[in-house]
Amino acid sequence: MAATPAAGKTILIAEDEDFIANLYKVNLEKHGVRVLTVGDGNEAIAAIDSAQPDLVLLDLLMPDVDGFQVLDHIRKKQYAFPVVILTNLSQEIDKQKCEELGAKDFFVKSDLSVEELWERICGYL
Amino acid sequence: MESKDTPYASAGPQHAYMPSQPYRRVSGRMHASLVVVGAVVLLLFLGLSWQGSRLVRDAIESDAMSVFEKEVDTIQRALQTGLEDHVQVLYSLRGLFLASAQVDAEEWDAFVQGLDIIRRFPGMAFVAYAERVPASKRSLFEEQHRIFPPEERDEYMVMTVVTARDRDLALLGWDVSAEYGASFQRVRDAGELSSVGRMEHGDYLFALPVYRQGEATDSVRERRSAHQGFIVLGLRPSLFLSSQVILHPESVTTLAVSLLDEREALLYEQSIPQGFRCQDILHPLQRSTFLHTAGLVWILRICAPSSFGLTDAQVKFPLLLFLGGAGFSLLVFTVFYLIVNSRIRALRLAARMTSELGKFQLAVRHASNHIVITDPDGVILYANPASERLTGYSREEMLGQTPKLWGKQMPPEFYQRFWKRIKEDRLPFDGEILNRRKDGVPYDALIHVSPILGHEQKLFGFVGIEEDITSRKQLERARSEFVSLASHQLRTPLTAMRLTMDTLLSGALGALTGNQEALLQRAKEYGVHMAETIFTMLTISHVEAGKVTVQHSAVDICVLLRELEREYGNEIRRKEQQYTVECPPNTVLQTDAKLLREVFANLLSNATKYTPDRGSIRTTIREEDGHLRIDVSDTGYGIPAHQQDRVFHKFFRGENIMKRSTDGTGLGLYLVASLTTLLGGYASFQSQENVGTTFSLFLPLTPSSHGSNPRSGEDHPHR
């Protein structure tokens, strides 16, 4: 794999399905980025505060603390890194709420291949 | 607004209809009686006009009568004088015989001419002297005169000198005693001028006896012995009347003057105009009087129409007076009728409006929706029973308050917008709102508030209607949550599968054989297709739930189409299809980009899917009738003619397609039609099997207000 301008950047994936999180990790790491995965909102908040990632791929439906709360936390802390929502919820209302909470983009997981996802998030790195 | 002490229960349906009937009856009865009164007054007026005109006519006619009477008197006097004059001439002629015992014709003629009798006495037919000839002297007399009739008599009264107006009158030698002997003897004995009879041709005879000069005539005996002859006058009525009564044909007077004998047989009549007869007219003025002299009696009858001596204006005045009176009373009646009629119509209208208002009030009172009426500041003036049920507040609690009593649950911006629209813009407001009952339980309501506007947009207040949609909202939320959850649950395994296949295909876990890669590629395509199907189903679910918001923005159609071309480029290239877009530059439309993209995506996807390899697909854009028309044409399999009426139905699939592939949900075109409608446009198509299909979208060039769905609008509360 050729080195990209994004090489060495850290992406945090918050996704409760480990299997899916790992597949994203495997496929994204090919492009030279570092990928951290967390399984719920609490872990996500902890990781964000400690690791200061360059981009967060955030699921919405997660146990205990959901993606909206994580977004709210990020907004309150005024972190500058972009947050991209990667979920299987597609209701307009959810999308609007995420926008209001400062999310950069909103993708439906099942509708995107990994390559398409990479193409879309490249620009934010 | 009803009074507070009226319980709702008392207002049964009969109350709403009761008022109208008596009103109508009363006004109907009143109408009839007023018209009768009007008609009676009219008749009274007509009668008065008639009576007045008659009085005036009588006055005028009595005038006419007195004029007539005067005229009659004048004529009578003139005729009487004329008659006496005519007869008196006999005395003058007797003077000749008193002067000389024997009078010859020469002497007579000179005397008569001296008296100018012919001219001065136009009624005279002749004057003559009849000499007494005793039987013993007949033969001697006949030496100089003839006697006729020639029969023997005791004595003869033979005319010896005659002056006649009519020279044909052969009177010389006529013995008057043959016919009128007795009368003449009476005249001789009486010694006075007297009428003696009427001749066959109509002349009246008068005779004056002449006695011998110097002999005593005091007794009948003496007069008989002294008798010498008679002065005889023939008076012709026609000549007399026409000479004495001179009627001028040019005069306006209509008059008939008749002379009758004592037995009322007509002697002569003179009239103006010629031929005017009293018998021919109605209500003539008529008077008979007498002319008499020397024992003669004539009846003078004068007749005139009742308008005698009146001017044309005087004749017409009573009729004009009546017509004027009648016209005036008709005018008065008409005005009266119009006033009464319009008043009655006003009363009827008022009655009807009262009744309708009653019905309206009843409808409002019994409406199942909450209805309140407020003043321009929102202070409640009226609240119907349904509003008590919905808000939990009693009417007494609501009156004088504002709807804030059960409101204040929405963000302040909502109320700002609300008041701006109804109070400043004076437009009705529709939307969903969250309110709170008196007991604190929130409820969802659909509200419609209309300003009540009077003349020149003056604001009187507002009518607000609320419909409780709490249960519907709950149902909607449940459905929405279910759809959301279901799609999430479907997508999660799909995501895992797609990522797995992506990972394997990427070669990250080791190289694949050709067959393995091909199989995985197919599996991946199925995954993509499934994702699309889920997306379509979700979209349809949203559209049907009315939860799709149309968000207008300037959309460059050409740019949108180029993006889609990239998206479907792989499929098009794979099938080696020819794809062309004819898009005039800067075709910008105010519409919802996302929804329109979905519509185009479905049309393009269908076009490539149902067009064989190496077919062609063409998209053209042009303006047509205030719409932007977008045609997507293909040279594909087409749609069977007998199925064409169901193309936009849910789950429609062409029979010819189903034989080729089981792929496809039958939702794409349904979604196209639904979304196009949502965008304010419409879709149509033309298709021929095995030739191709053209789908046409017609989108409004200017977005209409119908394009947005108020129910799914921003008024929706987030909770």
GROMACS .gro file of C-alpha atoms in nm, chain B residues 195-378:
model
  184
  320SER     CA    1 -15.290   8.170  -3.852
  321VAL     CA    2 -15.518   7.990  -4.085
  322GLY     CA    3 -15.352   7.665  -4.176
  323ARG     CA    4 -15.077   7.498  -4.355
  324MET     CA    5 -15.047   7.450  -4.724
  325GLU     CA    6 -14.968   7.120  -4.884
  326HIS     CA    7 -14.612   7.213  -4.967
  327GLY     CA    8 -14.551   7.324  -4.608
  328ASP     CA    9 -14.600   7.699  -4.600
  329TYR     CA   10 -14.804   7.832  -4.310
  330LEU     CA   11 -15.082   8.070  -4.399
  331PHE     CA   12 -15.161   8.382  -4.198
  332ALA     CA   13 -15.452   8.609  -4.279
  333LEU     CA   14 -15.555   8.962  -4.177
  334PRO     CA   15 -15.907   9.075  -4.270
  335VAL     CA   16 -15.952   9.404  -4.460
  336TYR     CA   17 -16.280   9.595  -4.410
  337ARG     CA   18 -16.424   9.867  -4.628
  338GLN     CA   19 -16.315  10.209  -4.524
  339GLY     CA   20 -16.565  10.409  -4.327
  340GLU     CA   21 -16.789  10.117  -4.227
  341ALA     CA   22 -16.843  10.011  -3.870
  342THR     CA   23 -16.666   9.691  -3.768
  343ASP     CA   24 -16.761   9.666  -3.406
  344SER     CA   25 -16.976   9.353  -3.426
  345VAL     CA   26 -16.950   9.034  -3.621
  346ARG     CA   27 -17.247   9.134  -3.832
  347GLU     CA   28 -17.095   9.469  -3.914
  348ARG     CA   29 -16.759   9.304  -3.988
  349ARG     CA   30 -16.923   9.053  -4.219
  350SER     CA   31 -17.094   9.326  -4.416
  351ALA     CA   32 -16.785   9.552  -4.424
  352HIS     CA   33 -16.549   9.266  -4.518
  353GLN     CA   34 -16.353   9.337  -4.833
  354GLY     CA   35 -16.077   9.074  -4.840
  355PHE     CA   36 -15.766   8.934  -4.668
  356ILE     CA   37 -15.400   9.010  -4.662
  357VAL     CA   38 -15.245   8.663  -4.678
  358LEU     CA   39 -14.894   8.568  -4.576
  359GLY     CA   40 -14.722   8.239  -4.656
  360LEU     CA   41 -14.449   8.161  -4.405
  361ARG     CA   42 -14.208   7.886  -4.495
  362PRO     CA   43 -14.049   7.724  -4.181
  363SER     CA   44 -13.730   7.622  -4.356
  364LEU     CA   45 -13.664   7.969  -4.489
  365PHE     CA   46 -13.761   8.120  -4.161
  366LEU     CA   47 -13.538   7.902  -3.949
  367SER     CA   48 -13.238   7.914  -4.173
  368SER     CA   49 -13.260   8.289  -4.204
  369GLN     CA   50 -13.307   8.355  -3.835
  370VAL     CA   51 -13.064   8.108  -3.686
  371ILE     CA   52 -12.734   8.157  -3.852
  372LEU     CA   53 -12.496   7.881  -3.766
  373HIS     CA   54 -12.140   7.921  -3.871
  374PRO     CA   55 -11.988   7.602  -4.002
  375GLU     CA   56 -11.643   7.711  -3.882
  376SER     CA   57 -11.757   7.754  -3.522
  377VAL     CA   58 -11.651   7.491  -3.270
  378THR     CA   59 -12.002   7.461  -3.147
  379THR     CA   60 -12.204   7.153  -3.210
  380LEU     CA   61 -12.570   7.235  -3.214
  381ALA     CA   62 -12.898   7.119  -3.365
  382VAL     CA   63 -13.202   7.345  -3.391
  383SER     CA   64 -13.532   7.184  -3.487
  384LEU     CA   65 -13.866   7.336  -3.555
  385LEU     CA   66 -14.168   7.117  -3.490
  386ASP     CA   67 -14.537   7.174  -3.523
  387GLU     CA   68 -14.770   7.152  -3.228
  388ARG     CA   69 -14.795   6.777  -3.282
  389GLU     CA   70 -14.420   6.752  -3.267
  390ALA     CA   71 -14.380   6.663  -3.628
  391LEU     CA   72 -14.052   6.789  -3.756
  392LEU     CA   73 -14.082   7.085  -3.985
  393TYR     CA   74 -13.724   7.171  -4.039
  394GLU     CA   75 -13.392   7.107  -3.875
  395GLN     CA   76 -13.066   7.284  -3.896
  396SER     CA   77 -12.746   7.153  -3.743
  397ILE     CA   78 -12.379   7.205  -3.721
  398PRO     CA   79 -12.188   7.015  -3.821
  399GLN     CA   80 -12.409   6.910  -4.103
  400GLY     CA   81 -12.585   6.590  -4.010
  401PHE     CA   82 -12.539   6.620  -3.636
  402ARG     CA   83 -12.831   6.455  -3.466
  403CYS     CA   84 -12.911   6.455  -3.102
  404GLN     CA   85 -13.018   6.092  -3.107
  405ASP     CA   86 -12.665   5.995  -3.196
  406ILE     CA   87 -12.495   6.121  -2.881
  407LEU     CA   88 -12.496   6.033  -2.516
  408HIS     CA   89 -12.627   6.270  -2.252
  409PRO     CA   90 -12.718   6.554  -2.488
  410LEU     CA   91 -12.820   6.890  -2.361
  411GLN     CA   92 -13.169   6.940  -2.493
  412ARG     CA   93 -13.441   7.192  -2.451
  413SER     CA   94 -13.777   7.247  -2.610
  414THR     CA   95 -13.948   7.582  -2.609
  415PHE     CA   96 -14.232   7.742  -2.796
  416LEU     CA   97 -14.267   8.002  -3.066
  417HIS     CA   98 -14.614   8.142  -3.098
  418THR     CA   99 -14.785   8.419  -3.274
  419ALA     CA  100 -15.129   8.485  -3.408
  420GLY     CA  101 -15.258   8.150  -3.291
  421LEU     CA  102 -14.967   7.958  -3.435
  422VAL     CA  103 -14.765   7.739  -3.200
  423TRP     CA  104 -14.434   7.591  -3.299
  424ILE     CA  105 -14.205   7.386  -3.087
  425LEU     CA  106 -13.845   7.489  -3.097
  426ARG     CA  107 -13.612   7.211  -2.991
  427ILE     CA  108 -13.246   7.282  -2.941
  428CYS     CA  109 -12.996   7.015  -2.872
  429ALA     CA  110 -12.623   7.013  -2.808
  430PRO     CA  111 -12.364   6.770  -2.674
  431SER     CA  112 -12.289   6.795  -2.305
  432SER     CA  113 -11.961   6.965  -2.387
  433PHE     CA  114 -12.145   7.256  -2.539
  434GLY     CA  115 -11.948   7.574  -2.529
  435LEU     CA  116 -11.655   7.411  -2.359
  436THR     CA  117 -11.298   7.436  -2.479
  437ASP     CA  118 -11.108   7.122  -2.559
  438ALA     CA  119 -10.911   7.159  -2.235
  439GLN     CA  120 -11.230   7.195  -2.033
  440VAL     CA  121 -11.371   6.880  -2.190
  441LYS     CA  122 -11.061   6.679  -2.119
  442PHE     CA  123 -10.990   6.819  -1.774
  443PRO     CA  124 -11.198   6.572  -1.567
  444LEU     CA  125 -11.051   6.274  -1.748
  445LEU     CA  126 -10.704   6.415  -1.707
  446LEU     CA  127 -10.779   6.478  -1.342
  447PHE     CA  128 -10.888   6.117  -1.298
  448LEU     CA  129 -10.593   5.978  -1.490
  449GLY     CA  130 -10.358   6.199  -1.291
  450GLY     CA  131 -10.515   6.085  -0.966
  451ALA     CA  132 -10.503   5.721  -1.071
  452GLY     CA  133 -10.144   5.754  -1.184
  453PHE     CA  134 -10.048   5.921  -0.861
  454SER     CA  135 -10.219   5.657  -0.650
  455LEU     CA  136 -10.055   5.381  -0.852
  456LEU     CA  137  -9.721   5.550  -0.797
  457VAL     CA  138  -9.788   5.578  -0.424
  458PHE     CA  139  -9.898   5.216  -0.416
  459THR     CA  140  -9.590   5.102  -0.604
  460VAL     CA  141  -9.360   5.293  -0.372
  461PHE     CA  142  -9.548   5.158  -0.073
  462TYR     CA  143  -9.528   4.804  -0.213
  463LEU     CA  144  -9.157   4.832  -0.282
  464ILE     CA  145  -9.086   4.964   0.064
  465VAL     CA  146  -9.296   4.693   0.227
  466ASN     CA  147  -9.143   4.428   0.008
  467SER     CA  148  -8.786   4.527   0.077
  468ARG     CA  149  -8.859   4.552   0.447
  469ILE     CA  150  -9.013   4.206   0.441
  470ARG     CA  151  -8.721   4.066   0.250
  471ALA     CA  152  -8.491   4.220   0.508
  472LEU     CA  153  -8.698   4.060   0.783
  473ARG     CA  154  -8.684   3.723   0.608
  474LEU     CA  155  -8.312   3.751   0.561
  475ALA     CA  156  -8.274   3.841   0.925
  476ALA     CA  157  -8.490   3.544   1.022
  477ARG     CA  158  -8.292   3.313   0.801
  478MET     CA  159  -7.962   3.442   0.931
  479THR     CA  160  -8.084   3.407   1.287
  480SER     CA  161  -8.183   3.052   1.213
  481GLU     CA  162  -7.856   2.976   1.038
  482LEU     CA  163  -7.666   3.135   1.320
  483GLY     CA  164  -7.862   2.913   1.558
  484LYS     CA  165  -7.771   2.607   1.355
  485PHE     CA  166  -7.414   2.722   1.332
  486GLN     CA  167  -7.400   2.774   1.708
  487LEU     CA  168  -7.548   2.432   1.760
  488ALA     CA  169  -7.293   2.280   1.526
  489VAL     CA  170  -7.010   2.452   1.709
  490ARG     CA  171  -7.148   2.351   2.045
  491HIS     CA  172  -7.179   1.988   1.946
  492ALA     CA  173  -6.863   1.964   1.743
  493SER     CA  174  -6.633   1.688   1.859
  494ASN     CA  175  -6.336   1.915   1.804
  495HIS     CA  176  -6.233   2.170   2.059
  496ILE     CA  177  -6.337   2.513   1.932
  497VAL     CA  178  -6.259   2.844   2.098
  498ILE     CA  179  -6.320   3.198   1.983
  499THR     CA  180  -6.099   3.473   2.113
  500ASP     CA  181  -6.065   3.847   2.077
  501PRO     CA  182  -5.762   3.989   1.889
  502ASP     CA  183  -5.549   3.956   2.204
  503GLY     CA  184  -5.632   3.590   2.243
   0.00000   0.00000   0.00000
